[in-house]
Every structure is written in structure tokens, then in C-alpha cells.
XYZ file of C-alpha atoms in Angstrom:
727
model
C 72.997 37.263 -14.571
C 75.108 36.290 -11.587
C 78.297 36.438 -13.673
C 77.381 39.881 -14.967
C 76.864 41.102 -11.381
C 80.317 39.816 -10.338
C 82.012 41.602 -13.265
C 80.273 44.874 -12.374
C 81.531 44.676 -8.783
C 85.085 44.053 -10.016
C 84.884 47.169 -12.198
C 83.772 49.282 -9.197
C 86.579 47.854 -7.061
C 89.136 48.808 -9.698
C 87.799 52.340 -9.894
C 87.983 52.616 -6.105
C 91.543 51.308 -6.083
C 92.551 53.826 -8.782
C 91.048 56.638 -6.700
C 93.026 55.519 -3.644
C 96.230 55.176 -5.610
C 95.713 58.618 -7.183
C 97.995 61.134 -5.512
C 96.458 63.171 -2.676
C 96.475 66.799 -3.796
C 95.744 69.806 -1.620
C 93.214 72.102 -3.289
C 92.612 74.735 -0.571
C 93.066 75.544 3.125
C 90.747 77.175 5.643
C 92.614 78.352 8.746
C 89.242 79.066 10.395
C 90.555 82.322 11.828
C 87.198 83.695 13.068
C 86.407 80.607 15.149
C 89.970 80.027 16.353
C 90.549 83.660 17.292
C 87.368 83.751 19.362
C 88.353 80.582 21.206
C 91.862 81.993 21.846
C 90.667 85.399 23.102
C 92.253 87.238 20.151
C 89.140 88.246 18.225
C 89.661 91.877 19.256
C 92.798 91.862 17.078
C 90.667 90.993 14.045
C 89.253 87.883 12.414
C 91.033 87.953 9.041
C 94.265 86.268 10.116
C 95.029 83.474 12.531
C 96.234 84.626 15.977
C 96.373 81.889 18.620
C 97.765 81.272 22.089
C 100.218 78.549 22.965
C 99.195 75.395 24.820
C 95.706 75.432 23.293
C 94.502 73.506 20.199
C 93.239 75.272 17.099
C 91.475 73.786 14.108
C 91.981 73.994 10.365
C 90.333 72.414 7.338
C 92.202 70.977 4.355
C 90.375 70.362 1.066
C 91.817 67.609 -1.190
C 91.116 66.157 -4.609
C 89.771 62.989 -2.974
C 88.995 61.639 0.530
C 91.921 61.386 2.930
C 92.776 57.822 4.042
C 94.578 57.542 7.358
C 97.144 54.744 7.199
C 97.939 55.091 3.496
C 98.009 58.906 3.196
C 100.618 60.586 5.363
C 100.595 64.235 6.463
C 103.571 65.875 8.133
C 103.258 69.465 9.353
C 106.120 71.924 9.674
C 105.878 75.161 11.724
C 108.743 77.656 11.525
C 109.571 81.028 13.032
C 112.639 83.252 13.005
C 115.232 84.080 10.353
C 116.907 80.639 10.500
C 114.579 78.070 12.030
C 116.059 75.040 13.791
C 114.415 72.275 15.810
C 117.313 72.395 18.285
C 116.493 76.046 19.058
C 112.745 75.492 19.274
C 112.046 77.640 16.227
C 111.105 74.728 13.943
C 108.712 71.879 14.665
C 107.958 68.822 12.506
C 105.032 66.636 13.529
C 102.882 64.015 11.847
C 99.143 63.503 11.932
C 98.204 61.115 14.749
C 94.947 59.986 16.276
C 95.707 61.368 19.756
C 97.830 64.173 21.199
C 101.191 63.204 22.716
C 101.534 65.537 25.693
C 102.988 69.057 25.696
C 104.550 68.838 22.213
C 103.626 70.074 18.749
C 100.838 67.794 17.553
C 98.291 67.312 14.771
C 95.448 65.140 16.009
C 91.700 64.732 16.543
C 90.940 64.668 12.814
C 87.717 63.906 10.990
C 87.199 63.203 7.304
C 84.216 64.766 5.555
C 84.122 63.704 1.860
C 87.201 65.416 0.398
C 87.872 67.548 3.488
C 90.023 66.881 6.512
C 89.335 68.747 9.759
C 92.358 68.580 12.051
C 93.399 70.084 15.395
C 96.894 71.482 15.835
C 98.452 71.863 19.277
C 101.367 74.110 20.225
C 103.238 73.403 23.478
C 102.699 75.773 26.388
C 106.409 76.680 26.310
C 106.633 77.311 22.557
C 108.455 80.329 21.147
C 106.004 83.179 20.528
C 105.938 85.066 17.236
C 104.838 84.883 13.597
C 104.973 81.358 12.130
C 104.737 79.849 8.667
C 102.893 76.544 8.425
C 103.253 73.959 5.670
C 102.412 70.313 5.161
C 104.176 67.477 3.378
C 101.882 64.920 1.713
C 103.168 61.409 0.941
C 101.866 57.908 0.333
C 103.975 55.128 1.774
C 107.553 55.310 0.527
C 106.535 57.224 -2.577
C 106.895 60.776 -3.778
C 106.101 63.605 -1.333
C 104.859 67.103 -2.059
C 105.129 70.152 0.239
C 102.263 72.676 0.332
C 102.244 76.011 2.179
C 99.225 76.308 4.449
C 99.584 79.910 5.552
C 100.822 81.905 8.501
C 99.769 82.382 12.105
C 100.876 84.368 15.143
C 101.506 82.573 18.435
C 101.151 84.425 21.757
C 101.607 83.715 25.450
C 98.532 82.095 27.014
C 97.610 83.280 30.521
C 94.445 81.141 30.333
C 96.557 77.946 30.216
C 97.752 76.379 33.475
C 100.928 75.071 31.795
C 102.028 78.519 30.576
C 104.497 80.519 32.680
C 102.129 83.520 32.535
C 99.070 81.593 33.752
C 96.708 83.782 35.783
C 93.917 81.695 37.347
C 91.166 84.335 37.433
C 88.903 85.339 34.567
C 88.139 88.667 36.268
C 91.866 89.486 36.462
C 92.425 88.325 32.870
C 89.691 90.639 31.644
C 91.474 93.512 33.396
C 95.143 92.754 32.762
C 94.932 91.275 29.232
C 91.636 92.290 27.618
C 91.130 95.818 28.971
C 92.418 98.258 26.355
C 92.136 101.429 28.425
C 92.974 102.435 31.962
C 94.508 105.101 34.167
C 97.953 106.355 35.047
C 98.236 107.966 38.471
C 100.274 111.154 38.597
C 100.853 114.208 40.744
C 101.809 114.173 44.409
C 100.986 111.896 47.326
C 98.397 114.399 48.567
C 97.124 115.408 45.108
C 96.851 112.172 43.143
C 95.390 112.610 39.670
C 93.978 109.806 37.510
C 94.992 110.251 33.884
C 92.989 108.235 31.349
C 95.134 106.274 28.885
C 94.273 104.431 25.667
C 96.384 101.249 25.645
C 94.852 100.085 22.351
C 96.661 96.731 22.323
C 94.080 95.211 19.972
C 94.292 97.769 17.180
C 95.021 95.641 14.115
C 98.597 96.746 13.409
C 99.813 96.869 17.024
C 100.677 93.173 17.211
C 102.962 93.524 14.170
C 104.635 96.558 15.741
C 105.216 94.563 18.947
C 107.241 91.980 17.011
C 109.020 94.798 15.142
C 110.127 96.024 18.565
C 111.575 92.613 19.445
C 113.321 92.464 16.064
C 115.017 95.818 16.616
C 116.526 94.913 19.976
C 120.284 94.665 20.382
C 119.822 91.034 21.432
C 118.246 90.221 18.060
C 120.736 92.258 16.029
C 123.641 90.547 17.783
C 122.388 86.967 17.411
C 118.948 86.594 15.746
C 118.686 82.815 16.114
C 119.550 82.822 19.826
C 117.208 85.748 20.472
C 114.286 83.960 18.779
C 115.002 80.743 20.662
C 114.556 82.580 23.998
C 111.200 84.109 23.088
C 109.445 81.234 24.832
C 110.493 82.758 28.180
C 108.414 85.691 29.513
C 111.316 86.761 31.774
C 113.491 87.208 28.689
C 110.816 88.839 26.537
C 109.746 91.406 29.132
C 113.393 92.275 29.811
C 113.947 92.909 26.094
C 110.795 95.037 25.894
C 111.885 97.014 28.974
C 115.090 97.945 27.136
C 113.332 98.676 23.829
C 110.640 101.057 25.104
C 113.376 103.641 25.748
C 115.928 104.609 23.105
C 119.054 105.058 25.220
C 120.884 102.059 23.725
C 119.023 101.238 20.544
C 116.289 102.209 18.089
C 113.810 102.098 20.942
C 110.301 103.471 20.855
C 110.573 106.632 22.973
C 113.182 109.273 23.631
C 113.119 110.611 27.178
C 113.163 114.326 27.909
C 113.134 115.931 31.368
C 114.429 119.343 30.316
C 111.068 121.125 29.805
C 111.910 121.978 26.157
C 109.744 119.856 23.878
C 109.927 122.060 20.772
C 111.440 119.212 18.696
C 108.582 116.831 19.456
C 105.503 116.294 21.626
C 105.401 117.056 25.341
C 105.008 113.859 27.378
C 101.931 115.492 28.911
C 100.176 115.678 25.537
C 99.940 111.960 24.770
C 96.528 110.338 25.234
C 97.559 106.768 24.549
C 100.071 104.275 23.188
C 98.702 103.673 19.686
C 99.817 106.970 18.148
C 103.300 106.529 19.639
C 103.767 102.959 18.382
C 102.417 103.779 14.912
C 104.687 106.789 14.592
C 107.719 104.727 15.617
C 106.927 102.088 13.001
C 105.939 104.474 10.200
C 109.060 106.647 10.519
C 111.565 103.854 10.122
C 111.788 102.941 13.814
C 113.117 106.348 14.831
C 112.517 107.113 18.524
C 109.368 109.132 19.159
C 109.877 112.445 20.964
C 109.151 112.603 23.909
C 108.435 110.352 26.883
C 108.676 110.402 30.647
C 108.046 107.586 33.112
C 104.259 107.327 32.746
C 104.536 107.275 28.934
C 107.259 104.585 28.974
C 105.221 102.420 31.375
C 101.908 102.861 29.547
C 103.451 101.917 26.190
C 105.109 98.857 27.761
C 101.711 97.857 29.179
C 100.279 97.951 25.659
C 103.065 95.759 24.262
C 103.000 93.171 27.047
C 99.202 92.831 27.095
C 99.277 92.447 23.324
C 101.866 89.635 23.593
C 99.730 87.911 26.232
C 101.496 88.741 29.511
C 99.165 90.059 32.260
C 100.405 93.588 32.931
C 99.415 96.634 34.940
C 100.749 100.169 35.401
C 101.881 101.116 38.924
C 102.631 104.565 40.371
C 104.690 105.227 43.477
C 104.679 108.681 45.049
C 107.910 110.125 46.414
C 109.898 107.467 44.608
C 113.640 107.214 45.241
C 116.357 107.149 42.605
C 119.309 105.962 44.670
C 122.507 106.572 42.674
C 125.091 105.288 45.141
C 123.282 102.177 46.378
C 123.484 103.097 50.070
C 119.706 103.138 50.700
C 119.650 106.797 51.707
C 118.480 109.673 49.560
C 120.432 112.752 50.513
C 118.889 116.190 49.942
C 120.713 119.454 50.687
C 119.336 122.864 51.736
C 121.212 126.084 52.276
C 120.542 128.535 55.123
C 118.029 130.423 52.948
C 115.807 127.309 52.604
C 116.792 126.755 48.987
C 117.110 123.169 47.734
C 120.588 122.767 46.244
C 119.862 120.696 43.133
C 123.445 120.889 41.937
C 124.532 118.795 44.939
C 121.963 116.057 44.367
C 123.098 112.806 42.855
C 120.194 111.045 44.504
C 116.688 112.102 43.576
C 113.187 111.776 44.973
C 110.696 111.812 42.132
C 107.302 113.355 42.966
C 105.955 110.177 41.460
C 107.388 107.389 39.362
C 105.536 104.934 37.154
C 106.552 101.387 36.247
C 104.933 98.097 35.244
C 104.120 94.842 36.939
C 103.975 91.695 34.800
C 102.567 88.400 36.072
C 104.661 85.259 35.599
C 106.284 82.222 37.150
C 109.952 82.756 38.080
C 111.624 79.411 37.430
C 114.989 81.170 37.754
C 114.301 82.034 41.425
C 113.775 79.934 44.552
C 110.158 78.943 45.281
C 107.839 81.663 46.522
C 108.647 84.526 44.154
C 106.096 83.947 41.397
C 103.366 86.454 40.603
C 103.798 90.178 40.034
C 107.240 91.305 38.851
C 108.474 94.909 38.576
C 109.561 96.049 35.099
C 110.705 99.636 34.667
C 111.304 100.836 31.084
C 112.264 104.389 32.124
C 116.015 104.754 31.458
C 117.519 105.415 34.896
C 120.516 103.099 35.100
C 121.944 100.171 33.174
C 121.360 96.505 33.872
C 123.730 94.029 32.193
C 124.918 96.922 30.062
C 121.500 98.100 28.835
C 119.022 100.645 30.117
C 116.355 98.303 31.427
C 115.088 97.201 34.818
C 113.554 93.952 36.009
C 111.840 91.655 36.322
C 112.175 92.023 40.094
C 109.789 89.969 42.214
C 107.438 92.166 44.255
C 107.577 89.499 46.970
C 111.399 89.708 46.987
C 111.184 93.491 47.342
C 108.822 93.156 50.303
C 111.103 90.640 52.024
C 114.341 92.543 51.300
C 115.787 89.674 49.229
C 117.779 92.122 47.158
C 120.260 89.487 45.931
C 117.622 87.948 43.644
C 117.624 88.979 39.960
C 116.854 91.248 38.254
C 117.663 94.744 39.581
C 115.952 94.085 42.913
C 118.262 96.462 44.877
C 117.259 99.383 42.665
C 113.551 98.525 42.849
C 113.803 98.011 46.623
C 115.392 101.433 47.099
C 112.697 103.104 44.966
C 110.092 102.351 47.635
C 112.122 101.787 50.827
C 115.095 104.148 50.979
C 115.457 106.504 53.936
C 115.470 110.242 53.319
C 118.178 112.339 54.963
C 117.918 116.123 54.589
C 121.117 118.062 55.323
C 121.831 121.714 56.038
C 124.710 122.713 53.780
C 126.926 125.658 54.634
C 130.570 126.647 54.424
C 131.126 124.132 51.640
C 129.925 121.020 53.467
C 126.956 119.239 55.036
C 126.848 120.551 58.593
C 123.672 119.294 60.204
C 120.978 116.679 59.705
C 117.660 118.510 59.528
C 115.502 115.406 58.997
C 116.088 111.657 58.966
C 112.829 110.244 57.656
C 112.349 106.481 57.511
C 108.847 106.566 56.055
C 108.731 109.322 53.431
C 109.724 107.222 50.393
C 107.372 104.945 48.458
C 103.993 106.422 49.412
C 100.536 105.564 48.063
C 101.751 102.901 45.610
C 98.775 102.727 43.271
C 97.221 100.936 40.328
C 93.794 100.828 38.722
C 91.300 98.728 40.664
C 90.088 95.608 38.867
C 86.759 96.164 37.128
C 86.518 99.745 38.362
C 87.711 103.273 37.606
C 88.846 103.625 41.224
C 92.452 103.691 42.452
C 93.798 100.733 44.454
C 96.523 101.254 47.058
C 98.956 98.311 46.818
C 101.689 99.677 49.122
C 101.316 96.680 51.433
C 102.424 94.300 48.662
C 105.776 96.161 48.490
C 106.546 96.611 52.180
C 105.427 95.984 55.713
C 103.721 98.897 57.547
C 106.105 101.820 57.964
C 107.825 101.784 61.342
C 106.744 98.245 62.173
C 109.357 95.819 63.538
C 109.055 93.754 60.332
C 109.690 96.771 58.102
C 112.823 97.868 60.006
C 114.088 94.285 60.148
C 113.699 93.872 56.388
C 115.361 97.247 55.855
C 118.402 96.273 57.913
C 118.637 92.921 56.093
C 118.525 94.651 52.714
C 121.050 97.290 53.779
C 123.537 94.643 54.944
C 123.250 92.851 51.606
C 123.523 96.047 49.560
C 126.325 97.738 51.478
C 128.411 94.578 51.872
C 132.002 95.268 53.018
C 131.316 99.005 53.167
C 128.859 98.661 56.011
C 131.449 98.586 58.812
C 132.417 102.185 58.134
C 129.076 103.422 56.831
C 127.920 106.704 58.385
C 124.473 105.664 57.250
C 124.416 102.588 59.484
C 125.877 104.678 62.299
C 122.923 106.997 61.808
C 120.505 104.059 61.932
C 122.121 102.759 65.091
C 121.836 106.077 66.900
C 118.900 106.905 69.143
C 117.686 109.521 66.683
C 117.770 113.288 66.820
C 116.998 115.214 69.972
C 113.565 116.734 70.510
C 113.052 120.043 68.730
C 112.179 123.162 70.805
C 109.315 124.072 68.441
C 106.759 122.419 66.206
C 106.351 124.098 62.818
C 103.697 123.373 60.182
C 102.666 125.057 56.949
C 98.993 125.041 55.953
C 97.103 126.410 52.972
C 94.728 129.177 53.994
C 92.577 128.571 50.893
C 92.413 126.230 47.902
C 95.317 127.019 45.568
C 94.269 128.004 42.048
C 96.423 128.803 39.065
C 96.331 132.535 38.351
C 95.667 133.572 41.951
C 97.831 134.577 44.894
C 98.647 131.658 47.181
C 97.749 132.074 50.855
C 99.562 130.050 53.533
C 99.820 130.060 57.310
C 102.780 129.053 59.440
C 101.610 127.345 62.636
C 104.320 127.499 65.337
C 104.096 125.952 68.794
C 106.701 125.895 71.599
C 107.740 122.385 72.685
C 109.855 121.302 75.712
C 113.390 120.095 74.982
C 116.557 119.308 76.942
C 118.406 122.497 76.017
C 115.407 124.804 76.610
C 113.242 123.131 79.267
C 111.447 126.437 79.971
C 111.052 129.995 78.781
C 110.621 131.574 75.362
C 112.841 131.110 72.320
C 113.506 133.336 69.328
C 113.371 131.935 65.794
C 114.475 133.399 62.467
C 112.647 131.570 59.647
C 113.904 131.847 56.068
C 111.271 130.853 53.488
C 111.828 129.953 49.852
C 109.465 128.734 47.090
C 110.740 126.744 44.114
C 109.106 125.102 41.121
C 109.310 121.351 41.625
C 110.027 119.184 38.606
C 108.578 115.706 38.232
C 111.918 113.938 38.728
C 112.716 115.843 41.921
C 114.833 118.706 40.626
C 113.973 122.305 41.423
C 114.372 125.650 39.724
C 115.700 128.948 41.083
C 113.629 130.377 43.973
C 110.626 132.358 42.794
C 109.789 133.816 46.212
C 111.614 134.455 49.502
C 110.571 135.790 52.895
C 112.080 136.098 56.379
C 109.957 135.865 59.545
C 111.027 136.559 63.153
C 109.109 134.723 65.882
C 109.062 134.760 69.708
C 107.669 131.464 70.986
C 106.653 130.672 74.532
C 104.798 127.759 76.131
C 101.009 127.698 75.950
C 100.789 129.853 72.834
C 100.489 128.981 69.153
C 101.412 131.562 66.548
C 99.686 131.560 63.127
C 101.726 133.703 60.759
C 100.189 134.514 57.345
C 102.319 134.161 54.218
C 101.444 135.500 50.752
C 102.957 134.107 47.556
C 101.805 136.503 44.778
C 100.705 135.178 41.376
C 103.209 137.468 39.621
C 106.024 135.590 41.348
C 105.123 132.242 39.780
C 103.121 133.027 36.630
C 105.961 132.399 34.163
C 108.199 130.262 36.349
C 106.372 126.960 36.889
C 106.982 123.804 34.943
C 104.239 121.821 33.261
C 103.775 119.938 36.535
C 102.374 123.111 38.204
C 103.938 122.080 41.520
C 105.554 124.443 44.052
C 107.603 123.508 47.112
C 107.584 126.067 49.932
C 110.463 125.409 52.346
C 111.295 127.086 55.614
C 114.426 126.779 57.750
C 114.023 128.081 61.291
C 117.150 128.864 63.268
C 117.056 129.033 67.072
C 118.975 132.257 67.787
C 120.866 131.369 70.952
C 121.831 127.764 70.015
C 122.184 127.945 66.227
C 120.195 124.717 65.782
C 117.967 124.534 62.719
C 114.549 123.063 61.918
C 112.878 122.405 58.550
C 109.249 122.889 57.513
C 107.912 121.969 54.043
C 104.722 122.328 52.007
C 104.138 121.116 48.464
C 101.393 122.913 46.542
C 99.712 121.512 43.446
C 97.779 123.927 41.220
C 94.778 122.160 39.722
C 93.875 122.738 36.049
C 90.250 123.393 35.026
C 88.036 120.331 34.669
C 86.361 118.986 31.538
C 82.759 117.848 31.358
C 81.985 115.094 28.832
C 78.504 113.777 28.063
C 77.459 111.219 25.440
C 74.074 110.268 24.016
C 72.344 107.450 25.870
C 72.867 104.573 23.432
C 76.138 103.787 21.679
C 75.893 101.416 18.724
C 78.412 100.175 16.178
C 78.319 102.297 13.038
C 75.717 104.746 14.366
C 76.449 108.354 15.277
C 77.345 108.809 18.943
C 76.993 112.450 19.905
C 79.577 113.753 22.371
C 79.245 117.078 24.220
C 82.460 118.498 25.700
C 82.333 121.532 27.992
C 85.277 123.490 29.419
C 85.065 126.572 31.616
C 88.237 128.578 32.112
C 88.158 129.024 35.889
C 91.578 130.697 35.897
C 92.396 134.382 36.092
C 94.317 134.233 32.801
C 93.336 133.352 29.224
C 94.160 129.938 27.788
C 95.737 130.581 24.391
C 96.273 128.357 21.359
C 93.957 125.639 22.679
C 93.843 122.327 20.818
C 91.655 119.306 21.513
C 92.536 115.667 20.805
C 90.053 112.793 21.095
C 91.120 109.152 21.249
C 89.563 105.825 22.190
C 90.071 102.315 20.845
C 86.852 100.889 19.434
C 85.334 104.375 19.226
C 87.753 106.227 16.946
C 90.185 104.990 14.303
C 93.302 106.903 15.356
C 92.656 110.398 16.702
C 90.428 113.416 16.112
C 92.147 116.804 16.492
C 90.570 120.249 16.569
C 91.899 123.790 17.131
C 89.641 125.752 19.478
C 91.541 129.047 19.773
C 91.745 131.200 22.911
C 89.509 130.816 25.946
C 89.212 134.014 28.001
C 89.048 133.940 31.821
C 85.611 132.916 33.043
C 84.416 131.907 29.571
C 82.913 128.523 28.668
C 83.352 126.633 25.425
C 81.035 123.854 24.276
C 82.106 121.425 21.584
C 79.932 118.838 19.861
C 81.427 115.849 18.028
C 79.819 112.824 16.369
C 81.686 109.526 16.676
C 80.926 106.281 14.837
C 81.899 103.371 17.122
C 83.807 100.507 15.508
C 83.694 97.745 18.135
C 81.200 96.477 20.701
C 81.793 96.260 24.439
C 83.003 98.638 27.169
C 84.927 101.581 25.691
C 86.541 104.753 26.985
C 86.765 108.117 25.244
C 89.837 110.143 26.236
C 89.831 113.931 25.718
C 92.863 116.210 26.021
C 92.756 119.997 25.745
C 96.175 121.614 25.664
C 97.136 125.299 25.719
C 100.251 127.415 25.981
C 99.526 127.993 29.668
C 98.448 124.480 30.692
C 99.528 121.416 28.703
C 97.106 118.897 30.133
C 93.417 119.371 30.760
C 92.199 115.799 30.578
C 88.893 114.032 30.844
C 87.304 110.728 29.951
C 83.925 109.093 29.510
C 83.144 105.385 29.774
C 80.450 103.990 27.508
C 79.164 100.605 26.383
C 78.850 100.026 22.640
C 76.084 97.679 21.537
C 76.054 95.635 18.337
C 74.390 97.221 15.346
C 70.634 96.608 15.245
C 69.176 95.296 11.991
C 67.583 98.173 10.093
């Protein structure tokens, strides 16, 4: 019996040895996308494919024909990205299964064997190249034959949750806002009439991530040298600079074509976009042809979508009265004639009513210490940088401190918010007199969406010291010396700065609105004039001749031909204030305003016996009607959500050819469009729509009603979508 027992054991041992010797064969792979994506904050992009963030492990499960034996079975993993992957360029990684991770390098570790399955963790370094990867494994036993098996594909993104990543942002509240929030606001209008426009970023719509990498693969950098371009995609400074160039189409097959000419018949008016998704999908679907049309807020909002999708914390920033300084001398020169008309033809410099750009959060290893954090990126094509129409990243801290020598494009960004404004009286073929030298009129109310709120946050103090403070003027002089360089010795601008300023004016002039301005009605203003003491006229009355002009003001600072003129004669003496009524009839502006619905009323007052001139200005914004949006109390995935939209035409004219567009990631797949005809003056239209929410969580519905008369009547409604209840 004992001998029989020994023989039986020997037979079992032989069978076990044969099983071990049998080649290890891969039967199937589970990339565990649902679990990995949730752990990597990418579940909003979908759960069907693996999307992970660098510097953070992710798990996968391999199923074999027999149990895996560490020490006799050898697994080597290969991850590759780019057209020609190379380890030297960081686009190919080869790494073997080990029991523990080896620092910030590609690793396969922390494995467990469960019968014929192997659960293993893969780690990507926090400075790995981002992009779509293929993953395969090579199986071998000792020095014997090896077999390569494809395991699948995954997408690797920046990881702002990881302290080793250059885009690390150490605040979950900020990450929820600047990475995970897929809607927000763009601030437009005028410093005194700031309007919050809702915008659907939609960075987690399933195809957007693929379009983001399409954008990188269409850049001139990629087309010129694909391997080198891919190898630099580990660097957020490089990636955001490429995206800044690719959002506009001035050099390449970029996403958007700019148009500031008021003729949008060949495309869509920039005012009629509700969000980024439709723009990006159109660009991709039509063979990467630029989408018509964009202006600054559209460029910046689309860039925000792309950068948040790639994993870089990003926000949209608006600056009111933003300078476009063409000659780099830190003054914006504006010219008026004697009739108070702005001479646009003479303007190389511009002051935009508002300008919109991006801030991206990152470490700047290419700069001295102290300039990490928010960086300005401006995708609007204004001037070239290293030969391409892009701008940034420029450190916000460097802008505030006047360190304009630091890359990239810091002088231009500095001037946008800090330039001085000089307004000249132009006559007899040349600039004759300085009407105004204003050191604090540029870069007003710099704004972004408040974290966790629909309110506006004023971030002007992060760009500059308080206007007029010793620190602000000191920084300005430092920046001007660096920017003007050898020219500064003979600069009339610095002479102007060094002077004691203009003499006191003999009168104080102000323009006020007599009533709220409404589109379709006459505009009522009052000129307030008060006599002031000055050196030339220490006493007695003075006579003024005031020429008034009204011009439609375009978004980028240009004006159209005057639509109204008036001349007023005033006698001013001490102790009296004159209030002179002015009427700008509706018929004068009804067909002459741009889509911005902004009018500048200018007055130049000439003192009769001295010939000196004074300037008075008033910008008027005509508000569109307001939308009312109500939704049923409970929003639930897959269940009808009833939306009531109400619009009353408060204008004195009909709104013709009205169309409505609804958009909202997680609420609507794409857009819902509806023609609603003509809305007569004083009439109200009520529209009812049923939506079927797709995703849980906080969502925003954006509504746009456009007409021939007014392109943008916008509204929004925030709602929270609950998970579907079991029926």
C-alpha cells in the first residue's frame, strides 16, 4: 500500500510539472475601464474605454490558460504612442512585471494571482507624454520562445490631482471647478454693463477627447516633425501653446475662423454660439475645415474646453477696455477730430470694449522661481509669436510685477491690462493737442466665474497693483524701460510721463443718461457743466462751443460713421451748474448699430477765447429683452424634464425670423433647434419643451433666441439631475 501511495504522488508531480512547463497563453484581457475611469476622474467621458491620468496606477486583469508563476513566467509590457515611437523620445516604454514600483517610471507591479487570472497595477510617470497609447505584453519562460499579445488601447491625460504633475492643483474645490465643471459663463459687454453669457464647455462629451488629439495632430509643429512634436506632449507649456495656435485658423487648419467685419452670411455669427461642442464637432466632421465664425470669447471658450479635457486646470477671463498695443510703446493712441468723431482710420492701436482669454494652471520650470500658477493664454489671433498666431503662456505674476522679459508674450499681455490711454485732438493733418492722458482706463473689471457659484469674481488685483498706487506706477515704469529699450531716451511717451500732467481745465463736463436706454426708443441724455477755477481764467464766465457725435462702437474698438451730431453753446460762470438735455432719436440708430448694440456719445468742448479743448464721453449699452426659464421640480436620468421658456418683446419694434437653440451637456445630446417666427412689440411667447437628461449631477441648460434685429437673447437654468429611480 505504501508503494502504491508513493507512485500516485509521483504521477501528480509529473502532471504538475507538465502544467508548469506548458506555455503560458493569454486568453483574454479586462482593462477594467469602469473602475479605472472612476478612480482617475474620467468617468464623465464614458466607461467603455480606458482613459487614465498620468502618475496614478491603474489596474488590469489578464486571463491565461493556466496559473501565472512569478519567477518562471516573465511578462514584459510595452506602451507606445505617436507615429514612430521611440524610448529616447519618451513615446515608447518597455517595463517588466516586478513586485514593487520603482519610482516615477513606467512600472507593472502589485500583482495577485487568482487561479488562471493575474491582476496587475500599471503606473505611468507623472511626466509621461499624454495621448492615445497602444499596450501589449510579451510572454516568455526563461530563455525560451516569447509571444507578443496586444492588450488594447488607453488614453493618458495630465493629472492635476497628482503632486508630481506640472499641472497639480492642490484643492478639490478648485479641481471641481476648473477641470470637472462642463459649463460656465463668459463675461461680455462694457465695464459698466457687464453681461454673463452662459456657455456649454462640454469637455466630457464622448467624442471631444478624440477631437482634442485631432487638433494636436493638425498643428504645424506636428506636420513639420511628428516625432519631436509627440515627444514634447509631456510638457503643459508646450501643449497649451500649440492649442493656442490651433484654436484660430490664421496659420493652419485651426478650429475657428475669426470675423470682425459684421458680415456673417457665409457662416454663423459669433454671437449665436451656445457652446464649444457644436464647433468642435463641425470642425472634425467637415475634414478639419475652420468653422465660421469666432471672436475672442468663442476662441477662449473653445480653448477652455480643450484644455480641461486634456487635464489642465483652465478658466475663461474677461478684461474690459483691453488694449491691443501695436507698436509696443505702452500707450494706446486714439484720435478725435474737432467734430468729436473718432478717427478709426488713424488707429493702429485699439481698445477693445472687452477681450477674453484663458488662464491655465501649471508649474513654469522654464522661468525663475515664483512664477508658477495661473498663466495667460490667448488664442485670439492678434499678433504672431515665434512666427505663429498664438499668445502665452505668460505668468500672471510676471504681468503684475512688470517682468515683461519672461516668456511667453508677456509684453503683449502686460499692455492689454496696463497700457496708458492718450486721446489726441487731430486737425490740420496732425495730432495737435492731448485731450486726455489716462493712466487707469485700461484693464478694468478683469473677471472670471466665481468658484462654485454663478457669480462673477473680480480678479483685477492679481494682474496689477491698485491704479495710481506707488507700486503700480513703479511697475509701469520698470516695464516701459524694458519694453522701450534704446528708444526710451527720445520717447515722447516717457517725456509725457515725466511731465507734471495737464493743466487744470476751466470746466467740468459730464454726460448722464436721463432714463434707462432701451432698444427701439429715443435716448435721453443730459450734459452737466460746471465752471472750475484755472490759471488762465481765475475768475469770470467762459463761453464753450460743444460738438457732439454718436457712433456705433464695435467690440474690438473700431467705430462706424457718426449716426447723430449736435452743437451746443454754453455760458459758464462760477456757482452755477448747467444741465443741458440731449435727444438721440431712435430713427438715427435703428439700422446703424452693430450686433453689440453699443453707442459712444462724444463731445469736444472748445473754450472760445483760448482755443483749448476738453473731451466728454458716454458709452451706452442697449439691453436686449430677458428670457424666463423654468423647469419641473425633479430632474431624473431618462425621465421627461419639462422646460417652460417665456420671452416678452419689450421693444418698440417686432423681432422677426426668431429661432431658438437649446444646449446643455448631460441634458441634451447635441442641440435642439426650433423656429418661432415673428414676435410683435409687447407680445409674449411661451414655449414648452421636454428634455430627457442623460447624466446625473449639476447641469446647466443654455437657451439662445436669435432674430434679425437682435442676435443674442440668452438665458440659462441650473438644475441637478438625480439617478434614475427603480420602477
